[in-house]
């Protein structure tokens, strides 16, 4: 595939934003309320949702990988890589599928993505620990994902509205 | 080119369907995961480090304080009749300490940095079990 | 749908805020729990609050001290020295022993001898002291009963720390010692401003405050018919700040020639009480009245549970009604009968929950 300079710049910017959002999450760690280490709200999914619609699945995936790897490198924590990768990629796959269902709005897509994100993270916790104990928290996390998904959807919808009349999206 | 695909920006009935699906998934998950904990027998704390079970502590009698080390981190754990608490940990996240006391079968305390899990199994799963027995 | 989204968002943010504002640890949930083996029982003390550690060990020290005074196996104990002394000789005892002897005499009088702390020779003849069980002959029992009776030991007025007894009299305060321990521990809990605790001495329980979740403690009454089952209950009591003591024929017994002999001896006959009951639970609320006098006593529950078991259902309920009217003692009962009934007095009917799986017929009396 060919990336135009504009697209490449956009990708880099979005990756940087996603990275910033991941850091923001650490300020309000979800794990205070739900004590599973490594569990995140998934704010960076806003970027994934946006990139998915604005640029396409391949670009969105690239941004996701860049965000996860850079995030883990900066944090110096390779444990976190598995968590963000599994969470992020699962969310991504579910959102790619859901976004093809044209009748779903951005809210439905991001709620599905958030739920998948949490499933992926629980899977990562199970893998890391070699124990199914974290499954105990999945129902709670799925409940939480309804709210985080709605939040992500709202932010993404605002973004699209604001950017619809700019030429940012134009090739 | 405008957006590759312009999404619907307003929530509609189909989105509610997604929400319903997530809720159903959560409920199904809750039933299977939370429901199975029960069983009979004594409430037991299973401690595993790095995926391997290292110890089983019956909580019928107070087993007191024990120390576990995993992956370079140390956890001080209090075992009491009916509950387990991580009192102290030298890990950066302190998630395990924040978890507080776990008391019901199925609950667990997870220390990711140390790769230590303390999980409760057996014991009465329902709230109808008494706190004290006379006789 | 838009409104719904806004609502969901607001909720999500609220949830986020609550998570941030969560207290890391509530001092009231700090818990210390120890087990002490003393007085032939496994005791479990679970104490909450900032001073839980101090309170738990203070309680253990008190148990050890009281055991040292009341033991029948330790020759140096107050009780052993008193029993070993010649008839009529005044023996100096500690304040605790003396007040226990006074209470023993009081409850013997109150229950017209159904509770008696001088039954030791009879109990020994059945083998309940040394675990060498046998069935004594009628003549032997009649001989031993000559030395049984609360009037056969003396607590001289004016000499507050002495006691003496008649020829052949042996005193055993085991029937109220554990109840007394719970009274003493209640004092320790009060002194240390303990918010909540459970103190279990087998048949004697003290629950203090409420559960960490704010609901009353759930106290299970062992089902005498399923004495070996860890989860066989005759019912449950939801209690705060209360003593509960159970005396049951299932607690200690032996069998000979197909006949079962249990450890609760009727002072009138010298034989295991054949009263139609299998267990008696006495419950008293522990509180302070307007003049800050302590109401409710573990010692009283302990003495009454034995005495009412000996009396049997009819007399026990009559005793309960009389005391309720005279307002001298304020206690409530759960009686389990041999013919499969559980009788609950109406003062605790609203905090009593039957165990549906037990198969008992439940009755409330007033």
XYZ file of C-alpha atoms in Angstrom:
672
model
C 0.000 0.000 0.000
C 1.019 3.550 -0.552
C 0.963 6.152 2.121
C 0.876 9.750 1.128
C 3.022 12.161 3.115
C -0.114 13.635 4.535
C -1.381 10.238 5.622
C 1.973 9.342 7.112
C 2.037 12.589 9.073
C -1.496 11.996 10.232
C -0.573 8.474 11.351
C 2.409 9.748 13.308
C 0.329 12.464 14.938
C -2.395 10.040 15.893
C 0.147 7.590 17.317
C 1.595 10.398 19.420
C -1.890 11.345 20.610
C -2.710 7.740 21.453
C 0.511 7.530 23.431
C -0.403 10.694 25.309
C -3.854 9.290 26.078
C -2.310 6.083 27.417
C -0.240 8.170 29.778
C -3.258 10.158 30.839
C -4.885 6.904 31.890
C -2.081 6.196 34.285
C -3.041 9.327 36.180
C -6.462 7.809 36.891
C -5.707 4.130 37.107
C -8.771 1.951 36.792
C -6.990 -0.611 38.922
C -7.797 1.459 42.012
C -11.428 0.506 41.571
C -10.926 -2.910 40.014
C -7.774 -4.442 41.345
C -6.416 -6.221 38.317
C -2.968 -4.977 37.495
C -2.521 -3.731 33.954
C -6.195 -2.992 33.408
C -6.819 0.284 31.598
C -9.825 2.375 30.681
C -8.881 2.227 27.031
C -8.976 5.951 26.282
C -6.474 5.382 23.482
C -9.248 3.539 21.714
C -10.566 6.965 20.728
C -7.660 7.191 18.347
C -8.271 3.686 17.057
C -11.918 4.461 16.347
C -10.992 7.661 14.603
C -8.190 6.132 12.544
C -10.384 3.217 11.575
C -12.939 5.489 9.948
C -10.660 8.253 8.748
C -7.720 6.236 7.439
C -8.677 2.581 7.248
C -7.972 -0.638 9.136
C -4.334 -1.077 8.062
C -3.329 2.398 9.127
C -5.285 2.040 12.358
C -3.461 -1.184 13.110
C -0.074 0.453 12.422
C -0.898 3.296 14.781
C -1.989 0.796 17.401
C 1.250 -1.195 17.150
C 3.342 1.971 17.311
C 1.430 3.117 20.370
C 1.756 -0.207 22.187
C 5.435 -0.750 21.467
C 6.489 2.819 22.161
C 4.361 2.897 25.290
C 6.019 -0.239 26.629
C 9.490 1.051 25.737
C 8.894 4.387 27.436
C 7.451 2.718 30.513
C 10.295 0.202 30.489
C 7.742 -2.479 31.181
C 7.443 -5.350 28.762
C 4.640 -6.889 30.800
C 2.530 -3.943 29.808
C 3.191 -4.654 26.136
C 1.283 -7.911 26.222
C -1.611 -6.224 27.991
C -1.899 -3.303 25.626
C -1.295 -5.439 22.543
C -3.841 -8.094 23.386
C -6.358 -5.512 24.555
C -5.727 -3.193 21.640
C -5.671 -5.814 18.906
C -8.803 -7.576 20.145
C -10.603 -4.237 20.307
C -9.337 -3.404 16.857
C -10.532 -6.659 15.284
C -13.973 -6.362 16.841
C -14.256 -2.748 15.755
C -13.185 -3.547 12.187
C -15.984 -6.084 11.985
C -18.539 -3.859 13.695
C -17.647 -0.814 11.585
C -18.545 -2.814 8.480
C -22.057 -3.101 9.786
C -23.193 0.179 8.324
C -26.235 0.607 10.490
C -24.183 0.803 13.666
C -23.179 4.243 14.843
C -19.773 5.119 16.203
C -21.163 4.496 19.708
C -22.014 0.892 19.066
C -18.652 0.297 17.452
C -16.710 1.781 20.345
C -18.748 -0.005 23.023
C -18.026 -3.281 21.242
C -14.386 -2.263 21.043
C -14.192 -1.389 24.733
C -15.724 -4.715 25.728
C -13.283 -6.536 23.480
C -10.446 -4.454 24.906
C -11.254 -5.684 28.399
C -11.637 -9.275 27.253
C -8.202 -9.036 25.656
C -6.679 -7.626 28.806
C -8.169 -10.344 30.953
C -6.790 -12.856 28.461
C -3.379 -11.191 28.820
C -3.620 -11.406 32.613
C -4.529 -15.095 32.375
C -1.582 -15.700 30.046
C 0.900 -13.819 32.199
C -0.209 -15.431 35.410
C -0.904 -18.892 34.084
C -4.088 -18.883 36.127
C -7.727 -18.186 35.395
C -8.207 -16.067 38.518
C -8.642 -12.778 36.586
C -11.771 -14.198 34.920
C -13.517 -13.376 38.167
C -13.349 -9.685 37.287
C -14.515 -9.985 33.681
C -18.216 -9.369 34.384
C -17.347 -6.180 36.263
C -14.979 -5.081 33.526
C -17.588 -5.704 30.845
C -19.966 -3.519 32.816
C -17.341 -0.796 33.014
C -16.714 -1.091 29.278
C -20.264 0.101 28.589
C -19.320 3.438 30.113
C -15.837 3.728 28.692
C -17.155 2.657 25.280
C -19.858 5.321 25.375
C -17.259 7.883 26.416
C -14.921 6.916 23.579
C -17.807 6.978 21.144
C -18.852 10.439 22.265
C -15.360 11.864 21.907
C -14.940 10.248 18.501
C -18.328 11.569 17.343
C -17.361 15.077 18.437
C -14.102 14.745 16.572
C -15.808 13.689 13.363
C -18.274 16.537 13.625
C -15.545 19.064 14.209
C -13.330 17.763 11.453
C -16.011 17.096 8.866
C -15.680 20.563 7.423
C -11.895 20.811 7.481
C -9.629 19.498 4.783
C -7.731 17.269 7.191
C -9.516 14.266 5.821
C -8.922 15.083 2.239
C -6.292 13.042 0.492
C -11.764 12.442 -0.490
C -13.852 12.944 2.583
C -13.662 10.231 5.115
C -13.090 6.741 3.819
C -16.295 5.748 5.372
C -18.444 8.224 7.123
C -19.833 6.719 10.339
C -23.179 7.397 11.835
C -22.624 9.907 14.611
C -25.843 9.444 16.515
C -26.593 6.413 18.595
C -29.494 4.350 17.336
C -31.360 1.193 18.156
C -28.682 -1.026 16.692
C -26.177 0.361 19.173
C -28.528 -0.659 21.928
C -28.243 -4.151 20.505
C -24.464 -4.072 20.967
C -24.927 -2.873 24.543
C -27.421 -5.665 25.122
C -24.928 -8.169 23.747
C -22.218 -6.930 26.134
C -24.625 -7.032 29.070
C -25.657 -10.582 28.179
C -22.026 -11.610 27.864
C -21.274 -10.073 31.264
C -24.262 -11.827 32.818
C -23.370 -15.184 31.294
C -19.810 -14.739 32.441
C -20.940 -13.755 35.939
C -23.133 -16.822 36.224
C -20.397 -19.220 35.180
C -17.472 -17.611 36.986
C -19.155 -16.412 40.158
C -21.612 -19.240 40.393
C -19.154 -22.072 40.309
C -17.040 -20.863 43.237
C -19.254 -22.504 45.830
C -18.860 -26.104 46.625
C -18.402 -27.535 50.007
C -15.348 -27.894 52.118
C -13.222 -25.399 53.842
C -12.368 -22.024 52.387
C -8.837 -22.395 51.079
C -6.354 -19.882 49.736
C -4.336 -21.205 46.815
C -1.086 -19.342 46.308
C 0.622 -19.629 42.955
C 3.818 -18.006 41.829
C 4.705 -17.815 38.160
C 1.829 -20.075 37.222
C 2.752 -22.845 39.603
C 0.801 -23.605 42.727
C 3.147 -23.276 45.676
C 0.880 -23.526 48.662
C -2.643 -24.165 49.861
C -3.657 -22.514 53.097
C -6.863 -23.631 54.791
C -8.617 -20.623 56.272
C -10.620 -22.498 58.874
C -7.954 -21.713 61.383
C -5.823 -18.617 61.398
C -2.612 -19.450 59.617
C -1.093 -16.092 60.476
C 1.310 -14.142 58.372
C 3.356 -15.560 55.496
C 5.830 -14.061 53.097
C 6.035 -14.907 49.400
C 8.656 -13.835 46.908
C 8.291 -13.874 43.162
C 10.186 -12.212 40.366
C 12.196 -10.131 42.828
C 9.213 -8.788 44.763
C 8.088 -9.697 48.250
C 4.521 -9.863 49.566
C 3.532 -10.109 53.204
C 0.191 -11.903 53.392
C -2.172 -12.240 56.357
C -4.254 -15.394 56.486
C -7.220 -15.169 58.823
C -10.225 -17.387 59.332
C -12.384 -16.422 56.424
C -10.135 -13.911 54.689
C -6.803 -13.126 53.079
C -5.125 -9.720 52.893
C -1.838 -8.606 51.395
C -0.562 -6.396 54.152
C 2.635 -5.237 52.558
C 4.287 -5.434 49.170
C 7.375 -3.835 47.716
C 5.999 -3.734 44.197
C 5.547 -0.364 42.488
C 1.832 -0.693 41.729
C 0.517 -1.803 45.156
C -2.555 -3.213 43.421
C -2.463 -6.256 45.625
C -2.517 -4.143 48.787
C -5.350 -2.000 47.431
C -7.421 -5.101 46.800
C -7.959 -5.354 50.552
C -9.325 -8.503 52.101
C -10.833 -11.242 49.969
C -13.340 -13.454 51.700
C -15.395 -15.349 49.142
C -14.639 -18.333 47.009
C -13.571 -17.242 43.530
C -12.051 -13.952 44.591
C -8.370 -13.399 44.113
C -5.520 -11.047 44.801
C -3.134 -10.624 41.916
C 0.386 -9.253 42.047
C 1.420 -8.860 38.445
C 5.010 -7.689 39.012
C 5.690 -10.574 41.354
C 3.524 -12.986 39.336
C 1.842 -14.068 42.531
C -1.824 -14.999 42.751
C -3.784 -15.762 45.853
C -7.106 -17.299 44.983
C -9.898 -18.500 47.241
C -11.595 -21.801 46.547
C -14.101 -23.971 48.332
C -15.942 -22.769 51.355
C -19.485 -21.553 51.495
C -20.195 -19.387 48.496
C -23.421 -17.946 49.779
C -24.041 -15.267 52.338
C -26.097 -17.661 54.423
C -23.019 -19.157 56.034
C -22.761 -17.990 59.621
C -19.881 -15.914 60.969
C -19.761 -17.866 64.203
C -21.147 -21.209 65.274
C -22.185 -22.076 68.819
C -22.333 -25.590 70.026
C -30.984 7.920 22.843
C -28.889 11.056 23.094
C -30.133 11.740 26.566
C -29.315 8.201 27.483
C -25.775 8.653 26.239
C -25.368 11.795 28.300
C -26.701 9.970 31.315
C -24.312 7.076 30.752
C -21.428 9.510 30.461
C -22.350 11.316 33.640
C -22.503 7.957 35.414
C -19.129 6.938 34.024
C -17.567 10.143 35.299
C -19.211 9.754 38.665
C -17.857 6.235 38.863
C -14.431 7.572 38.021
C -14.627 10.170 40.754
C -15.736 7.663 43.356
C -12.849 5.453 42.425
C -10.403 8.292 43.008
C -11.974 9.271 46.309
C -11.901 5.751 47.684
C -10.260 5.389 51.056
C -7.282 3.064 50.932
C -8.036 1.328 54.213
C -10.698 1.682 56.842
C -9.255 1.249 60.318
C -12.433 -0.562 61.289
C -11.670 -3.374 58.908
C -8.203 -4.002 60.307
C -8.564 -7.384 61.849
C -6.555 -9.516 64.187
C -7.491 -13.101 64.771
C -5.925 -15.707 67.021
C -6.752 -19.116 68.319
C -6.109 -20.087 71.893
C -6.356 -23.584 73.272
C -7.408 -23.280 76.888
C -10.051 -24.663 79.263
C -10.344 -27.796 77.081
C -11.619 -25.719 74.174
C -10.364 -24.115 71.013
C -11.089 -20.409 71.344
C -11.100 -18.036 68.375
C -10.837 -14.301 68.920
C -11.426 -12.131 65.846
C -11.101 -8.497 66.754
C -11.341 -5.472 64.453
C -10.199 -1.902 64.765
C -7.062 0.066 65.390
C -6.269 -1.614 68.682
C -7.195 -5.103 67.554
C -3.715 -6.525 68.051
C -3.451 -5.213 71.566
C -6.960 -6.395 72.438
C -6.404 -9.892 71.059
C -3.320 -10.468 73.164
C -4.828 -8.848 76.240
C -7.721 -11.308 75.851
C -5.336 -14.232 75.561
C -3.467 -13.123 78.704
C -6.737 -12.949 80.635
C -7.752 -16.428 79.459
C -4.415 -17.851 80.616
C -4.665 -16.063 83.939
C -8.216 -17.294 84.578
C -7.312 -20.808 83.514
C -4.509 -20.684 86.083
C -7.055 -19.819 88.778
C -9.853 -22.200 87.825
C -8.083 -25.287 86.481
C -8.865 -28.584 88.166
C -5.702 -30.242 86.883
C -3.227 -27.587 88.006
C -2.602 -28.298 91.735
C -1.666 -24.655 92.312
C -4.939 -23.233 91.042
C -7.427 -21.614 93.429
C -9.972 -24.340 92.738
C -7.476 -27.180 93.310
C -6.240 -25.647 96.566
C -9.790 -25.089 97.745
C -10.778 -28.697 96.969
C -7.624 -30.071 98.606
C -8.124 -28.103 101.819
C -9.645 -29.890 104.822
C -13.339 -29.349 105.465
C -14.132 -26.016 107.061
C -10.724 -24.465 106.478
C -10.852 -21.011 104.904
C -8.705 -20.858 101.798
C -7.547 -17.542 100.395
C -8.581 -17.158 96.765
C -8.329 -14.421 94.147
C -11.033 -11.862 93.569
C -12.110 -13.546 90.323
C -12.482 -16.953 91.973
C -14.429 -15.525 94.857
C -16.825 -13.639 92.624
C -17.281 -16.719 90.422
C -18.123 -18.749 93.535
C -20.647 -16.116 94.532
C -22.206 -16.197 91.089
C -22.249 -19.995 91.115
C -24.136 -19.925 94.386
C -26.510 -17.241 93.103
C -27.423 -19.170 89.951
C -27.777 -22.394 91.931
C -30.315 -20.622 94.148
C -32.075 -18.969 91.212
C -32.476 -22.252 89.374
C -33.312 -24.226 92.524
C -30.262 -26.359 92.136
C -30.582 -27.176 88.446
C -27.211 -25.524 88.053
C -24.692 -26.749 90.597
C -20.935 -26.296 90.769
C -20.450 -29.073 93.333
C -21.363 -31.872 90.919
C -17.712 -32.706 90.263
C -17.636 -35.994 92.214
C -20.668 -37.262 90.283
C -19.252 -36.113 86.956
C -16.000 -37.888 87.779
C -17.863 -41.088 88.630
C -19.310 -41.084 85.093
C -15.783 -40.523 83.810
C -16.383 -37.100 82.272
C -13.429 -35.560 84.091
C -10.793 -38.084 83.075
C -12.445 -39.392 79.881
C -12.628 -42.907 81.372
C -16.328 -43.497 80.905
C -18.437 -45.924 82.944
C -21.953 -46.175 84.327
C -21.885 -45.849 88.131
C -24.335 -47.813 90.291
C -27.342 -46.191 91.937
C -25.833 -46.743 95.393
C -22.586 -45.120 94.343
C -24.462 -42.109 92.936
C -26.624 -41.765 96.032
C -23.493 -41.764 98.147
C -21.859 -39.096 96.023
C -24.994 -36.923 95.953
C -24.645 -36.534 99.706
C -21.811 -34.131 98.959
C -23.577 -32.169 96.263
C -25.344 -28.873 96.876
C -24.684 -25.173 96.703
C -25.173 -24.846 100.484
C -22.174 -27.130 101.079
C -19.567 -24.456 100.461
C -19.181 -21.225 102.363
C -18.222 -17.727 101.337
C -17.669 -15.918 104.646
C -19.019 -12.381 104.802
C -16.392 -9.822 105.722
C -13.631 -12.094 104.487
C -14.009 -11.276 100.858
C -11.200 -13.388 99.522
C -11.791 -16.703 101.221
C -13.911 -19.781 100.768
C -14.370 -23.132 102.496
C -16.423 -26.290 102.061
C -17.922 -29.257 103.842
C -16.454 -32.755 103.958
C -16.227 -34.499 100.570
C -17.323 -31.472 98.579
C -15.545 -30.744 95.317
C -16.024 -27.581 93.368
C -15.794 -27.238 89.607
C -16.382 -23.824 88.091
C -16.107 -25.172 84.529
C -19.851 -24.664 84.058
C -19.527 -20.883 84.191
C -15.807 -20.273 83.614
C -16.123 -19.802 79.861
C -19.072 -17.506 80.297
C -17.009 -15.491 82.756
C -14.170 -15.341 80.208
C -16.528 -13.750 77.667
C -17.586 -11.184 80.287
C -13.953 -10.312 80.951
C -13.185 -10.098 77.235
C -16.217 -7.844 76.723
C -14.565 -5.508 79.236
C -11.328 -5.565 77.247
C -13.188 -4.821 74.010
C -14.992 -1.896 75.625
C -11.793 -0.522 77.135
C -10.029 -0.618 73.762
C -12.982 0.929 71.906
C -13.137 -2.103 69.656
C -15.774 -1.473 66.963
C -16.501 -5.130 66.200
C -15.375 -8.585 67.176
C -16.432 -12.193 67.421
C -15.274 -14.257 70.373
C -15.940 -17.953 70.097
C -15.248 -20.452 72.852
C -17.054 -23.394 71.326
C -20.367 -23.384 73.126
C -19.908 -19.789 74.305
C -20.013 -16.927 71.843
C -19.765 -13.174 72.209
C -20.473 -10.977 69.215
C -19.465 -7.355 69.507
C -20.708 -4.531 67.298
C -21.829 -5.480 63.811
C -20.208 -6.998 60.754
C -17.883 -4.877 58.630
C -20.709 -4.499 56.114
C -22.959 -2.993 58.792
C -25.307 -5.955 59.150
C -25.620 -8.036 62.343
C -23.346 -10.998 62.920
C -24.838 -14.262 61.762
C -24.553 -16.841 64.489
C -25.262 -20.446 63.576
C -26.690 -22.782 66.204
C -25.230 -26.243 65.766
C -27.841 -28.860 64.916
C -27.620 -31.495 67.678
C -28.847 -34.161 65.252
C -25.998 -33.406 62.872
C -23.297 -32.741 65.417
C -20.565 -34.032 63.150
C -21.561 -31.913 60.161
C -19.683 -28.643 59.916
C -22.654 -27.002 58.208
C -25.591 -28.540 60.006
C -27.563 -25.836 61.781
C -30.720 -25.768 63.843
C -31.093 -22.115 62.863
C -29.366 -18.763 62.753
C -29.406 -15.705 64.978
C -28.652 -12.209 63.688
C -27.005 -10.572 66.662
C -25.073 -7.467 67.644
C -23.476 -6.964 71.073
C -24.731 -10.202 72.517
C -23.772 -13.316 74.398
C -25.036 -16.658 73.155
C -24.340 -19.936 74.918
C -25.427 -23.418 73.916
C -25.532 -26.476 76.142
C -26.253 -29.678 74.294
C -26.258 -33.367 75.011
C -24.347 -33.897 71.752
C -21.300 -31.994 72.971
C -19.825 -34.773 75.124
C -21.199 -38.246 75.563
C -20.347 -41.922 75.542
C -22.272 -45.036 74.678
C -22.539 -48.254 76.619
C -24.825 -51.222 75.882
C -26.599 -49.219 73.211
C -27.461 -46.474 75.675
C -26.133 -42.949 75.262
C -24.899 -41.053 78.322
C -24.168 -37.323 77.963
C -22.271 -34.917 80.183
C -25.038 -32.650 81.495
C -25.779 -34.211 84.864
C -29.072 -33.559 86.653
C -28.108 -32.688 90.259
C -31.380 -34.222 91.450
C -30.643 -37.704 90.136
C -26.902 -37.732 89.507
C -27.629 -39.069 86.030
C -27.433 -37.398 82.587
C -30.424 -35.079 82.393
C -33.271 -36.796 80.577
C -35.321 -33.711 79.831
C -36.474 -34.230 76.266
C -34.114 -31.514 75.042
C -31.053 -31.913 72.868
C -29.796 -28.364 73.166
C -30.532 -25.094 74.902
C -29.217 -21.765 73.648
C -29.418 -18.735 75.927
C -29.044 -15.283 74.381
C -28.529 -12.023 76.235
C -27.925 -8.584 74.823
C -24.833 -6.930 76.272
C -25.498 -3.252 76.799
C -25.369 -0.523 79.403
C -28.421 1.010 81.036
C -28.976 4.692 81.824
C -26.740 4.421 84.897
C -24.098 2.729 82.770
C -24.545 -0.586 84.573
C -23.732 -3.554 82.396
C -26.777 -5.560 81.347
C -26.327 -9.062 80.059
C -23.736 -11.508 81.224
C -21.953 -14.382 79.585
C -21.639 -16.049 82.980
C -25.409 -15.926 83.387
C -26.018 -17.376 79.912
C -23.550 -20.150 80.667
C -25.159 -21.087 83.994
C -28.691 -20.824 82.606
C -28.008 -22.916 79.493
C -26.982 -25.833 81.726
C -29.772 -25.296 84.248
C -32.526 -24.951 81.646
C -31.300 -28.047 79.837
C -31.688 -29.949 83.094
C -35.162 -28.467 83.688
C -36.569 -29.473 80.308
C -38.798 -27.546 77.914
C -41.803 -26.884 80.111
C -39.980 -25.752 83.219
C -37.418 -23.815 81.178
C -40.136 -21.786 79.453
C -41.897 -21.230 82.751
C -38.614 -19.982 84.217
C -38.179 -17.688 81.222
C -41.690 -16.238 81.659
C -41.217 -15.673 85.385
C -37.908 -13.905 84.891
C -39.302 -11.791 82.088
C -42.111 -10.575 84.312
C -39.894 -9.896 87.318
C -37.377 -8.222 84.995
C -34.565 -9.646 87.045
C -32.898 -11.385 84.153
C -33.531 -10.584 80.520
C -32.651 -13.486 78.289
C -34.109 -15.394 75.379
C -34.012 -19.032 74.387
C -33.724 -21.411 71.498
C -34.642 -24.940 72.586
C -34.106 -27.967 70.384
C -36.209 -30.939 71.451
C -35.719 -34.663 71.044
C -39.002 -34.903 69.122
C -37.767 -32.633 66.326
C -38.978 -29.180 67.300
C -37.119 -25.895 67.671
C -38.741 -23.548 70.173
C -37.791 -19.858 70.044
C -38.890 -17.314 72.634
C -40.510 -14.218 71.146
C -37.805 -11.765 72.272
C -35.490 -13.090 69.569
C -38.096 -14.410 67.139
C -37.431 -11.524 64.752
C -33.680 -12.170 64.623
C -34.004 -15.943 64.331
C -33.865 -17.612 60.908
C -34.741 -21.302 60.612
C -32.585 -23.603 58.563
C -35.012 -24.925 55.972
C -32.916 -28.006 55.334
C -32.884 -29.130 58.964
C -36.324 -30.743 58.988
C -37.295 -29.244 62.345
C -40.720 -27.866 63.148
C -40.247 -24.274 64.303
C -42.354 -22.663 67.038
C -42.340 -19.242 68.636
C -43.560 -18.941 72.222
C -44.439 -15.931 74.332
